[in-house]
Amino acid sequence: MENELPKYAVIVAGGSGLRMGADKPKQFLLLKEKPILWHTLQQFLKAFQDLKIILVLPAEFLGDGIAILPSLLDRERVQIIAGGATRFDSVKNGLSLIHKKGIVFVHDGVRCLVSVDLIQRCFFQALEKGSAVPAVAATDSIRMIEGKNSHVADRNQVRIIQTPQTFRTELLLPAFQRDFEPSFTDEATVLEAAGKHIFLIDGEYSNIKITRPIDLLIAEKILEERNS
Amino acid sequence: MENELPKYAVIVAGGSGLRMGADKPKQFLLLKEKPILWHTLQQFLKAFQDLKIILVLPAEFLGDGIAILPSLLDRERVQIIAGGATRFDSVKNGLSLIHKKGIVFVHDGVRCLVSVDLIQRCFFQALEKGSAVPAVAATDSIRMIEGKNSHVADRNQVRIIQTPQTFRTELLLPAFQRDFEPSFTDEATVLEAAGKHIFLIDGEYSNIKITRPIDLLIAEKILEERNS
């Protein structure tokens, strides 16, 4: 059966920025008494019993990553590797550990509210179409800046992109056999640079990226609501 | 002094949609024991002592609007008028009550977390430049859909637009002397159709529009944080 294909989740938490005003990078801040990253890892472990995680961390925080493992659903399915200078390099390091044909998820470590349902939907679409890039419609008006001017974008055409960006390994791995370019803002742009087509899939409004202190409060509220 | 110019806030809560799964339109749902709209009105009343509010409501919910007034900081500064079929028509109805030269804010009734600081900054920029349209940078990747394809937008050029969209009355009132067109998604687009230039201003990430049930939870958390 095709859904017995090997499954890999490259969880990228390569940032060592301290913008959240704390003494640790944001992926290690606590959310309901567990590091943000713990929640992320747990969702992927729950989504598929045979999924393997490749966790990419800044070299100086490998120890903090190892400390998370014991409280996970299944620590045996998690490998840790050091990241590179850019997100592209970090993902490339993660992908270097994949040697079987299968499906690979690339996910932001700080998108800890991703649902098991979204992970599973991405898997099945990537199986069928080769890729699944979660996207949600914009609820606000969007403008595009051009120098000192701006013009309104057609809201029906705007999509806000999330992760896990999910691909067949035979598409994504060759696309990463190259050097970084500044236009590579995510994995979809790397695949497109290799001449491949991207397929979007419905994302989730609650699948937010924890970037600002307010996001941590929001995440807490969403988790409380889910557990009630 | 120029800041003694008349100030009007047209607060648009013309929607009667029940998408939030409640028995009232979302602007009347409770947030910290007060209707969402109450919070919005209160922020504008606090921002300037001489600001007058024109509250635009669906005809069938005028009574619910009147019921909010007694608990406000200053009910004497709030007028209520029925809205029209579109946001454009609702705003036009509101603007019809303005007969003096001054500054007019047009604000979404469900953006109840707007800060006094943002309202005041919008006022002073509109005084100086004619307009102030709050905008924030996108934190996620953005794609533009074209048929079955999509392409990534330059994130540095993308701005997410908020309210209060703020204008000198002598610019906005004449721009509304026309019929609705589908391209009028906000007041900025109406002004542009009249050949005028729009000036953006830094918005606030917390200035969210309450659209989905999750937004109400987020708003609650933000208010708790502000009051602690």
XYZ file of N, CA, C and O in Angstrom, chain A residues 4 7 17 23 25 27 42 45 55 59 78 89 107 137 141 147 166 172 190 195 203 213 222:
92
model
N 2.126 3.116 3.050
C 3.220 2.535 3.837
C 4.569 3.072 3.356
O 5.622 2.649 3.828
N 7.982 8.001 5.557
C 7.530 9.376 5.819
C 8.566 10.078 6.691
O 8.928 9.559 7.746
N 17.599 33.408 17.017
C 17.216 34.783 17.340
C 16.552 34.870 18.703
O 15.855 33.954 19.114
N 15.678 34.504 26.998
C 17.087 34.134 26.945
C 17.323 32.886 26.100
O 18.438 32.400 26.004
N 16.110 30.855 22.181
C 15.367 31.065 20.932
C 13.906 30.650 21.135
O 13.598 29.800 21.971
N 11.763 28.778 19.776
C 11.278 27.390 19.713
C 11.390 26.657 21.042
O 10.771 25.613 21.227
N 5.384 16.470 18.733
C 4.327 15.563 19.175
C 3.230 15.408 18.108
O 2.743 14.312 17.871
N 4.520 13.092 15.402
C 4.610 11.703 15.885
C 3.219 11.075 15.951
O 3.050 9.883 15.674
N 15.057 16.647 13.166
C 14.934 17.958 13.809
C 16.215 18.739 13.564
O 17.308 18.282 13.921
N 23.533 24.762 16.038
C 24.555 23.916 16.679
C 24.649 24.179 18.182
O 24.782 23.247 18.981
N 13.009 10.256 16.465
C 13.512 11.625 16.268
C 15.040 11.641 16.187
O 15.720 11.149 17.088
N 19.836 26.091 3.811
C 20.936 25.218 4.227
C 20.501 24.261 5.340
O 20.921 23.111 5.375
N 8.657 21.514 7.882
C 7.753 22.263 8.767
C 8.529 23.219 9.664
O 9.616 22.902 10.150
N -6.850 31.769 2.703
C -7.221 33.044 2.087
C -6.919 34.175 3.057
O -6.859 33.978 4.267
N -7.731 43.261 3.495
C -7.267 43.777 2.208
C -5.751 43.701 2.169
O -5.080 43.856 3.194
N 7.724 51.343 -4.553
C 8.349 52.625 -4.252
C 7.492 53.388 -3.261
O 7.179 52.877 -2.190
N 4.864 19.809 1.752
C 4.986 18.350 1.695
C 5.227 17.903 0.258
O 4.555 18.401 -0.655
N 11.667 16.673 -4.277
C 12.329 17.680 -3.442
C 13.833 17.470 -3.342
O 14.604 18.446 -3.390
N 12.018 26.643 -4.035
C 13.146 25.819 -4.493
C 12.660 24.833 -5.557
O 13.290 24.664 -6.601
N 11.806 23.911 -11.907
C 10.863 23.757 -13.011
C 9.638 22.917 -12.686
O 8.891 22.525 -13.585
N -4.978 25.207 4.125
C -4.304 25.254 5.417
C -5.315 25.487 6.533
O -6.514 25.267 6.347
N 5.628 37.945 20.960
C 5.088 37.514 22.265
C 3.571 37.289 22.221
O 3.068 36.338 22.808
N -5.634 28.963 22.169
C -6.127 27.949 21.221
C -5.998 26.550 21.832
O -6.908 25.731 21.735
